[in-house]
């Protein structure tokens, strides 16, 4: 029986992100995925700037941008009867106005291009991958999990048993791990049925001379997404009217694409067809003893807003550093209780925002949706999530309180100017006012005692032109704030409210260990 500290169930977007983050923290993990390789489909493509912060910390920002899809920097979202129509409604660029909130920006990289990058990085950092391997059974206890796996190899099919201290279920909306653990889910359920048709055709990604990232075409009630090689058509179908996924063959695809393009002479070649559901569910719990649930296995969201896949990336980011510290014996198991407590309320609130956008887009959903909140700005959902109460704040007027993302700011670190979020990832970060000399020694002392990495940086003085959102921290000249490895503020004190020596107790409580 093989044994691993962590078993990751699912090797798609969220599973590969989780594995890469764990491996970066030095945690040996095994990823099992029932498919033979990474996905051919690309339902996920829009990487939010907050998610790009995660991938920047993994060292793959440049590679992702090198594999970007189309002209993301200038392309707009559009709506028209078809691609030949002169009546085009441009609806702006996705996530284009947030450059003041982060050191990085959003990117469009289709899932079939992103997943190989994540897989390679995870393997480079030490994660082990086993594709063509399916989970048959999982048993859990207070000590760990035992998983029975079936694999396809060169010599045929076989089974094996793997033991792990912890498991992370990243097996998506169709995965069965959540059900095996006896965890229910709630929400409006399945709202729409869609097909993804990937095809080749001689089409240009421009409307009225403007580059587009997608266009909703009302003639076929679907969305055309351009790529330089193969395009995607995503459209609704109706099982109630007898429509079936297998109806969408080469002939049907050709008819639909020609109508959507407004060209009867177009040559179309179908490459791949997959059905999927627009659904809205939240798991009742994100944890069962030693098993954690991440991504679509924990929450499914309509694609409106582009929040679903990104929320899963943030799940992984929240969990990885905590699990790494516990596995290494540097934190007590109580730290892991904060995963469900922090991520589930955020997932609930994010789902509500996706549903609010869906209701605004598809008026015919009527009573199938619960009452939705007012639509918050994309920047609030992406950067303003408050883990202490499951709400969103305006990231341009942040409270910088514990539980919220550390506002983007340029700090002084080792005699150079650095974005604060570039200093976390593998480290805690103690930010101090520009006269907070005593905090530097306190950071070193606390790090030695707790055997964790704590970097120290100073906020720029108020007159510095590149200080960014430094005033939001309200630290004054001698206050301090502790930022977690996932970029969330753990603790903050203005000048004279706490002494540098108190940092030792702060870090001990955060790591759920007794002082002394």
Coordinates of C-alpha atoms in Angstrom, one line a residue:
X1 CA 0.0 0.0 0.0
X2 CA 1.4 3.3 -1.0
X3 CA 1.1 6.3 1.3
X4 CA 1.0 10.0 0.6
X5 CA 0.5 13.0 2.8
X6 CA -2.3 14.2 0.5
X7 CA -4.4 12.5 -2.2
X8 CA -6.0 14.8 -4.8
X9 CA -9.0 13.3 -6.5
X10 CA -9.4 14.9 -9.9
X11 CA -6.8 16.2 -12.3
X12 CA -8.7 19.1 -14.0
X13 CA -8.4 22.8 -13.4
X14 CA -8.9 22.9 -9.6
X15 CA -7.1 19.6 -8.9
X16 CA -4.0 20.6 -10.8
X17 CA -4.0 24.0 -9.2
X18 CA -4.3 22.4 -5.7
X19 CA -1.5 19.9 -6.5
X20 CA 0.8 22.7 -7.8
X21 CA 0.2 24.8 -4.7
X22 CA 0.7 21.9 -2.3
X23 CA 3.9 20.8 -4.1
X24 CA 5.2 24.4 -4.0
X25 CA 4.8 24.2 -0.2
X26 CA 6.8 21.0 -0.2
X27 CA 3.9 18.6 0.4
X28 CA 4.1 15.3 -1.5
X29 CA 0.8 14.6 -3.2
X30 CA -0.7 12.2 -5.6
X31 CA -3.3 13.3 -8.2
X32 CA -5.6 10.7 -9.7
X33 CA -7.8 11.5 -12.7
X34 CA -10.1 9.0 -14.5
X35 CA -9.6 10.6 -17.9
X36 CA -6.5 9.7 -19.9
X37 CA -5.2 13.3 -20.2
X38 CA -6.1 16.9 -19.6
X39 CA -9.3 18.3 -21.1
X40 CA -10.0 19.0 -24.8
X41 CA -12.9 21.3 -23.8
X42 CA -12.5 24.9 -22.7
X43 CA -15.6 25.9 -20.8
X44 CA -13.3 27.8 -18.4
X45 CA -11.2 30.5 -20.1
X46 CA -11.3 33.8 -18.2
X47 CA -8.7 33.9 -15.4
X48 CA -9.5 36.8 -13.0
X49 CA -6.7 39.1 -11.8
X50 CA -7.0 37.6 -8.3
X51 CA -6.5 34.1 -9.8
X52 CA -3.6 35.4 -11.8
X53 CA -2.0 36.5 -8.5
X54 CA -2.2 32.8 -7.5
X55 CA -0.6 31.7 -10.8
X56 CA 2.0 34.5 -10.6
X57 CA 3.1 33.1 -7.2
X58 CA 3.5 29.7 -8.8
X59 CA 5.8 31.2 -11.4
X60 CA 3.7 30.5 -14.5
X61 CA 2.2 34.0 -15.2
X62 CA 4.4 34.5 -18.3
X63 CA 3.7 31.0 -19.7
X64 CA 0.0 31.5 -19.3
X65 CA 0.1 34.8 -21.1
X66 CA 2.2 33.2 -23.9
X67 CA -0.7 30.8 -24.4
X68 CA -3.5 33.4 -24.2
X69 CA -6.5 33.1 -26.4
X70 CA -7.1 35.8 -29.0
X71 CA -6.8 39.5 -28.3
X72 CA -7.8 39.6 -24.7
X73 CA -6.3 43.0 -24.0
X74 CA -8.5 44.8 -26.5
X75 CA -11.3 42.3 -27.3
X76 CA -14.8 43.0 -26.1
X77 CA -17.9 41.0 -25.3
X78 CA -20.6 41.5 -27.9
X79 CA -24.2 40.7 -28.6
X80 CA -25.8 40.5 -32.1
X81 CA -28.3 38.6 -34.2
X82 CA -25.3 36.9 -36.0
X83 CA -21.7 37.7 -36.9
X84 CA -22.8 39.3 -40.2
X85 CA -25.2 41.8 -38.5
X86 CA -24.5 45.5 -38.6
X87 CA -26.5 45.9 -35.3
X88 CA -23.8 44.9 -32.7
X89 CA -24.0 45.8 -29.1
X90 CA -20.6 45.9 -27.5
X91 CA -20.6 45.3 -23.7
X92 CA -17.1 46.2 -22.8
X93 CA -13.9 44.3 -22.0
X94 CA -13.9 41.6 -19.3
X95 CA -12.3 42.7 -16.1
X96 CA -10.4 45.6 -17.9
X97 CA -10.6 48.2 -15.2
X98 CA -8.8 46.7 -12.3
X99 CA -5.1 47.4 -13.0
X100 CA -5.0 49.7 -9.9
X101 CA -6.0 46.8 -7.6
X102 CA -3.3 44.3 -8.3
X103 CA 0.3 43.9 -9.6
X104 CA -1.1 41.6 -12.3
X105 CA -4.1 41.6 -14.7
X106 CA -6.7 39.2 -16.0
X107 CA -6.0 36.8 -18.8
X108 CA -7.9 34.7 -21.3
X109 CA -6.3 31.3 -21.5
X110 CA -8.6 28.4 -22.5
X111 CA -8.8 25.4 -20.2
X112 CA -7.3 23.0 -22.7
X113 CA -4.2 25.2 -22.8
X114 CA -4.1 26.1 -19.1
X115 CA -4.3 22.6 -17.7
X116 CA -1.1 21.3 -19.4
X117 CA 0.7 24.3 -17.9
X118 CA -0.6 23.5 -14.4
X119 CA 0.2 19.8 -14.8
X120 CA 3.8 20.5 -15.9
X121 CA 4.3 22.9 -13.0
X122 CA 2.9 20.6 -10.4
X123 CA 5.1 17.7 -11.7
X124 CA 8.1 20.0 -11.8
X125 CA 7.5 20.9 -8.1
X126 CA 7.1 17.2 -7.1
X127 CA 3.5 16.2 -7.5
X128 CA 2.8 12.8 -8.8
X129 CA 0.2 12.3 -11.6
X130 CA -1.8 9.2 -12.5
X131 CA -4.3 9.8 -15.3
X132 CA -6.5 7.0 -16.5
X133 CA -7.1 6.2 -12.8
X134 CA -10.6 6.1 -11.2
X135 CA -11.6 6.2 -7.6
X136 CA -13.7 3.2 -6.7
X137 CA -14.1 3.6 -3.0
X138 CA -12.9 5.9 -0.2
X139 CA -12.9 5.2 3.5
X140 CA -12.0 7.8 6.1
X141 CA -11.2 7.9 9.7
X142 CA -9.8 10.4 12.2
X143 CA -6.3 9.2 11.2
X144 CA -6.5 9.4 7.4
X145 CA -8.2 8.0 4.3
X146 CA -7.8 4.7 2.3
X147 CA -8.7 4.9 -1.4
X148 CA -9.3 2.0 -3.8
X149 CA -8.3 2.9 -7.3
X150 CA -8.8 1.3 -10.7
X151 CA -6.2 2.1 -13.4
X152 CA -5.7 1.5 -17.1
X153 CA -2.2 0.5 -17.9
X154 CA -0.2 -1.0 -20.7
X155 CA -0.9 -4.5 -19.3
X156 CA -4.6 -3.9 -18.9
X157 CA -6.8 -2.9 -16.0
X158 CA -5.9 -3.3 -12.3
X159 CA -6.7 -2.0 -8.8
X160 CA -4.6 -0.7 -6.0
X161 CA -5.0 0.8 -2.6
X162 CA -3.6 4.1 -1.5
X163 CA -3.4 5.6 2.0
X164 CA -3.2 9.3 2.7
X165 CA -3.3 11.5 5.7
X166 CA -5.7 13.8 3.9
X167 CA -7.7 13.8 0.6
X168 CA -9.0 16.7 -1.5
X169 CA -12.0 16.1 -3.7
X170 CA -11.6 18.1 -6.9
X171 CA -13.7 15.7 -9.1
X172 CA -16.1 18.3 -10.4
X173 CA -19.9 18.6 -10.6
X174 CA -20.2 15.0 -11.9
X175 CA -17.8 13.6 -9.3
X176 CA -19.2 11.2 -6.7
X177 CA -16.8 11.8 -3.8
X178 CA -19.1 14.3 -2.1
X179 CA -22.0 11.8 -2.2
X180 CA -19.7 8.9 -1.0
X181 CA -18.9 11.1 2.1
X182 CA -22.6 11.6 2.8
X183 CA -22.5 15.4 2.2
X184 CA -25.7 16.9 0.7
X185 CA -26.0 20.0 -1.3
X186 CA -28.6 22.8 -1.7
X187 CA -29.5 25.4 -4.3
X188 CA -31.8 26.0 -7.3
X189 CA -30.4 23.0 -9.1
X190 CA -30.2 22.5 -12.9
X191 CA -31.4 25.7 -14.7
X192 CA -30.4 25.2 -18.3
X193 CA -28.9 22.5 -20.6
X194 CA -26.1 23.5 -22.9
X195 CA -23.9 22.0 -25.6
X196 CA -20.3 22.9 -26.3
X197 CA -19.4 22.4 -30.0
X198 CA -15.8 22.9 -30.9
X199 CA -15.4 23.4 -34.7
X200 CA -13.1 24.6 -37.4
X201 CA -14.3 27.3 -39.8
X202 CA -12.9 30.3 -41.7
X203 CA -14.2 33.0 -39.4
X204 CA -12.5 36.3 -38.2
X205 CA -12.6 37.3 -34.5
X206 CA -13.8 40.9 -35.4
X207 CA -17.2 42.6 -35.5
X208 CA -17.3 46.0 -37.2
X209 CA -13.6 46.1 -37.0
X210 CA -13.3 45.5 -33.3
X211 CA -11.8 42.3 -31.8
X212 CA -14.1 40.2 -29.7
X213 CA -13.6 37.7 -26.9
X214 CA -17.2 36.3 -27.4
X215 CA -20.5 37.2 -29.0
X216 CA -23.9 36.1 -27.9
X217 CA -25.8 35.5 -31.2
X218 CA -29.6 35.7 -30.8
X219 CA -30.4 33.9 -34.0
X220 CA -29.3 30.6 -32.4
X221 CA -29.5 31.6 -28.7
X222 CA -25.8 30.7 -28.3
X223 CA -22.4 32.2 -27.8
X224 CA -19.6 32.1 -30.4
X225 CA -16.1 32.2 -28.9
X226 CA -13.2 32.8 -31.3
X227 CA -9.8 31.2 -31.3
X228 CA -7.0 31.2 -33.9
X229 CA -7.5 27.5 -34.5
X230 CA -10.8 26.1 -33.4
X231 CA -13.9 28.1 -32.3
X232 CA -16.4 27.2 -29.7
X233 CA -20.2 27.4 -30.0
X234 CA -22.0 27.2 -26.7
X235 CA -25.8 27.0 -27.0
X236 CA -28.9 25.9 -25.1
X237 CA -30.9 22.8 -25.9
X238 CA -34.2 21.6 -24.5
X239 CA -34.7 18.0 -23.3
X240 CA -38.3 18.9 -22.6
X241 CA -38.7 19.3 -26.4
X242 CA -37.0 16.0 -27.1
X243 CA -33.6 17.4 -27.9
X244 CA -30.6 15.2 -27.1
X245 CA -26.9 15.8 -27.0
X246 CA -26.3 13.2 -29.8
X247 CA -28.5 15.3 -32.1
X248 CA -25.6 17.8 -32.3
X249 CA -23.7 16.0 -35.0
X250 CA -21.7 17.3 -38.0
X251 CA -24.8 18.3 -40.0
X252 CA -26.5 20.1 -37.1
X253 CA -23.3 21.9 -36.1
X254 CA -22.9 23.1 -39.7
X255 CA -26.4 24.4 -39.8
X256 CA -26.0 26.2 -36.5
X257 CA -22.7 27.8 -37.2
X258 CA -23.8 29.0 -40.6
X259 CA -26.9 30.6 -39.1
X260 CA -24.9 32.1 -36.2
X261 CA -22.2 33.4 -38.6
X262 CA -24.8 34.7 -41.1
X263 CA -23.1 32.9 -44.0
X264 CA -24.6 30.1 -45.9
X265 CA -21.4 29.2 -47.8
X266 CA -19.3 28.5 -44.7
X267 CA -17.3 25.2 -44.4
X268 CA -17.6 23.8 -40.9
X269 CA -15.9 20.8 -39.4
X270 CA -17.0 19.5 -36.0
X271 CA -14.2 18.6 -33.7
X272 CA -15.8 17.8 -30.4
X273 CA -19.3 18.0 -28.8
X274 CA -20.0 17.9 -25.1
X275 CA -23.2 18.6 -23.1
X276 CA -23.2 20.4 -19.8
X277 CA -25.6 22.0 -17.4
X278 CA -26.0 25.4 -16.0
X279 CA -26.6 24.6 -12.4
X280 CA -26.5 26.2 -9.0
X281 CA -25.5 24.1 -6.0
X282 CA -23.5 24.5 -2.8
X283 CA -22.3 21.6 -0.7
X284 CA -23.7 21.6 2.8
X285 CA -20.2 21.1 4.1
X286 CA -16.8 21.6 2.5
X287 CA -15.1 19.1 4.8
X288 CA -15.7 15.6 6.2
X289 CA -13.0 14.6 8.7
X290 CA -9.9 14.2 6.6
X291 CA -11.4 15.0 3.2
X292 CA -11.9 18.5 1.8
X293 CA -14.0 19.5 -1.1
X294 CA -12.7 22.1 -3.6
X295 CA -14.1 23.7 -6.8
X296 CA -17.1 22.4 -8.7
X297 CA -17.3 19.5 -6.3
X298 CA -18.2 22.0 -3.6
X299 CA -20.1 24.6 -5.6
X300 CA -21.5 24.9 -9.1
X301 CA -22.3 28.3 -10.6
X302 CA -23.7 29.7 -13.8
X303 CA -21.0 31.0 -16.1
X304 CA -22.4 34.6 -15.9
X305 CA -19.7 36.7 -14.3
X306 CA -17.0 34.1 -14.9
X307 CA -16.8 33.3 -11.1
X308 CA -17.1 29.5 -11.0
X309 CA -13.7 28.3 -12.0
X310 CA -12.0 31.2 -10.3
X311 CA -13.8 30.5 -7.0
X312 CA -12.3 27.0 -7.1
X313 CA -8.8 28.4 -7.7
X314 CA -9.3 30.5 -4.6
X315 CA -10.6 27.5 -2.6
X316 CA -7.3 25.8 -3.4
X317 CA -5.3 28.9 -2.5
X318 CA -7.0 29.1 0.9
X319 CA -6.5 25.4 1.7
X320 CA -3.0 24.6 0.5
X321 CA -1.0 26.7 2.9
X322 CA -3.1 25.6 5.9
X323 CA -2.8 21.9 5.0
X324 CA 0.9 22.3 4.3
X325 CA 1.6 23.7 7.8
X326 CA -0.5 21.0 9.5
X327 CA 1.1 18.2 7.5
X328 CA 4.5 19.5 8.5
X329 CA 3.5 19.7 12.1
X330 CA 3.9 23.5 12.2
X331 CA 0.2 24.1 13.0
X332 CA -2.5 22.3 14.9
X333 CA -5.5 20.7 13.1
X334 CA -7.7 23.5 14.3
X335 CA -6.3 25.6 11.5
X336 CA -8.1 23.3 9.0
X337 CA -11.5 24.1 10.5
X338 CA -11.2 27.6 9.0
X339 CA -11.4 26.3 5.4
X340 CA -15.1 25.5 5.5
X341 CA -15.8 28.5 7.8
X342 CA -14.1 30.9 5.4
X343 CA -14.8 29.5 1.9
X344 CA -18.4 28.3 2.2
X345 CA -19.9 31.7 2.9
X346 CA -17.9 33.2 0.1
X347 CA -19.1 30.5 -2.3
X348 CA -22.7 31.2 -1.2
X349 CA -22.3 34.9 -1.8
X350 CA -20.5 34.4 -5.1
X351 CA -23.2 32.0 -6.4
X352 CA -25.8 34.7 -5.5
X353 CA -23.9 37.2 -7.7
X354 CA -23.7 34.7 -10.6
X355 CA -27.5 34.1 -10.3
X356 CA -28.2 37.8 -10.2
X357 CA -26.4 38.2 -13.5
X358 CA -28.1 35.1 -15.0
X359 CA -31.5 36.5 -14.1
X360 CA -30.6 39.8 -15.7
X361 CA -29.4 38.0 -18.9
X362 CA -32.2 35.4 -19.2
X363 CA -35.5 37.0 -18.2
X364 CA -37.4 33.8 -19.0
X365 CA -36.0 32.0 -15.9
X366 CA -38.8 33.5 -13.9
X367 CA -39.7 31.7 -10.7
X368 CA -36.9 29.1 -11.2
X369 CA -34.4 31.4 -9.4
X370 CA -34.5 32.4 -5.7
X371 CA -34.5 36.2 -4.9
X372 CA -31.1 37.6 -5.9
X373 CA -29.2 40.4 -4.3
X374 CA -28.3 43.6 -6.1
X375 CA -25.5 43.1 -8.6
X376 CA -22.1 44.0 -7.0
X377 CA -19.3 45.2 -9.3
X378 CA -17.0 42.5 -10.7
X379 CA -14.1 44.1 -8.9
X380 CA -15.9 43.6 -5.5
X381 CA -16.6 39.9 -6.2
X382 CA -13.0 39.3 -7.4
X383 CA -11.1 41.3 -4.8
X384 CA -13.5 42.3 -2.1
X385 CA -14.5 39.0 -0.5
X386 CA -14.6 39.2 3.3
X387 CA -13.9 35.8 4.8
X388 CA -15.1 36.8 8.3
X389 CA -18.7 37.4 7.2
X390 CA -19.2 36.3 3.6
X391 CA -19.8 39.8 2.1
X392 CA -18.1 41.9 -0.5
X393 CA -16.5 45.3 0.0
X394 CA -15.4 47.9 -2.5
X395 CA -11.7 47.1 -3.1
X396 CA -11.1 50.7 -3.9
X397 CA -12.3 51.7 -0.4
X398 CA -11.1 48.7 1.5
X399 CA -11.4 48.3 5.3
X400 CA -8.1 46.3 5.4
X401 CA -9.5 44.3 8.4
X402 CA -8.7 40.7 9.3
X403 CA -10.4 38.3 6.9
X404 CA -10.2 40.6 3.9
X405 CA -7.7 40.6 1.1
X406 CA -4.6 42.8 1.8
X407 CA -5.1 45.9 -0.4
X408 CA -2.6 46.2 -3.2
X409 CA 0.3 48.3 -2.2
X410 CA 4.0 48.8 -3.1
X411 CA 6.2 48.2 -0.1
X412 CA 9.9 48.5 0.8
X413 CA 11.4 45.0 1.1
X414 CA 15.2 44.5 1.4
X415 CA 15.8 48.0 0.0
X416 CA 13.6 47.6 -3.1
X417 CA 10.1 48.4 -4.0
X418 CA 7.9 45.3 -4.4
X419 CA 4.1 44.7 -4.7
X420 CA 3.0 43.2 -1.3
X421 CA 1.3 40.2 -2.9
X422 CA 4.6 39.2 -4.5
X423 CA 6.0 38.6 -1.0
X424 CA 3.4 36.0 0.2
X425 CA 2.6 32.6 -1.4
X426 CA 5.1 30.7 0.6
X427 CA 5.5 33.2 3.4
X428 CA 3.6 35.2 6.0
X429 CA 4.2 39.0 5.6
X430 CA 4.5 41.5 8.4
X431 CA 3.8 45.0 7.1
X432 CA 4.8 47.8 9.3
X433 CA 4.6 51.6 9.2
X434 CA 7.6 53.4 7.8
X435 CA 8.9 54.0 11.3
X436 CA 8.2 50.4 12.6
X437 CA 11.7 49.3 13.2
X438 CA 10.9 47.2 16.3
X439 CA 8.5 45.1 14.2
X440 CA 11.3 43.7 12.1
X441 CA 13.0 42.0 15.0
X442 CA 9.7 40.8 16.2
X443 CA 9.0 39.2 12.9
X444 CA 12.4 37.4 13.0
X445 CA 11.8 36.2 16.5
X446 CA 8.3 34.9 15.8
X447 CA 9.5 33.1 12.7
X448 CA 12.3 31.4 14.6
X449 CA 10.0 30.2 17.4
X450 CA 7.2 29.0 15.2
X451 CA 9.6 27.6 12.4
X452 CA 7.6 29.4 9.7
X453 CA 8.7 32.0 7.2
X454 CA 7.7 35.6 8.0
X455 CA 8.9 38.3 5.7
X456 CA 9.1 41.9 6.8
X457 CA 8.3 45.0 4.7
X458 CA 7.5 48.6 5.3
X459 CA 4.7 50.6 3.9
X460 CA 5.8 53.7 2.0
X461 CA 5.5 57.0 3.8
X462 CA 2.3 58.9 3.0
X463 CA 4.0 61.2 0.6
X464 CA 5.3 58.4 -1.6
X465 CA 3.7 58.6 -5.0
X466 CA 3.7 54.8 -5.5
X467 CA 2.1 53.9 -2.1
X468 CA -1.1 52.6 -3.7
X469 CA -3.7 51.8 -1.1
X470 CA -1.3 52.1 1.9
X471 CA -3.6 54.6 3.7
X472 CA -6.3 51.9 3.9
X473 CA -4.2 49.9 6.4
X474 CA -4.4 52.8 8.9
X475 CA -1.1 51.7 10.5
X476 CA 0.3 55.1 11.0
X477 CA 4.1 55.3 11.3
X478 CA 4.5 52.5 13.8
X479 CA 1.5 50.1 13.4
X480 CA 1.7 46.6 11.8
X481 CA -0.4 44.1 9.9
X482 CA 0.2 40.3 9.4
X483 CA -0.8 38.9 6.0
X484 CA -1.3 35.2 5.4
X485 CA 0.3 33.2 2.6
X486 CA -2.9 33.5 0.6
X487 CA -2.9 37.3 0.8
X488 CA -5.6 37.6 3.4
X489 CA -5.0 39.9 6.4
X490 CA -4.7 37.8 9.6
X491 CA -4.2 40.6 12.1
X492 CA -3.7 44.3 12.3
X493 CA -2.8 46.9 14.9
X494 CA -2.4 50.6 14.7
X495 CA 0.5 52.3 16.5
X496 CA 0.5 51.9 20.3
X497 CA -2.4 49.4 20.3
X498 CA -0.1 46.4 20.5
X499 CA 3.6 45.9 21.2
X500 CA 5.9 44.1 18.8
X501 CA 6.3 41.3 21.3
X502 CA 2.6 40.5 20.9
X503 CA 3.3 39.1 17.4
X504 CA 4.4 35.8 19.0
X505 CA 1.0 35.2 20.5
X506 CA -0.8 36.4 17.4
X507 CA 1.1 33.8 15.3
X508 CA 0.6 31.1 17.8
X509 CA -3.1 31.6 17.9
X510 CA -3.3 31.7 14.2
X511 CA -1.5 28.4 13.9
X512 CA -3.8 26.9 16.6
X513 CA -0.9 26.0 18.9
X514 CA -0.4 26.8 22.5
X515 CA 2.1 29.5 23.5
X516 CA 5.3 28.2 25.1

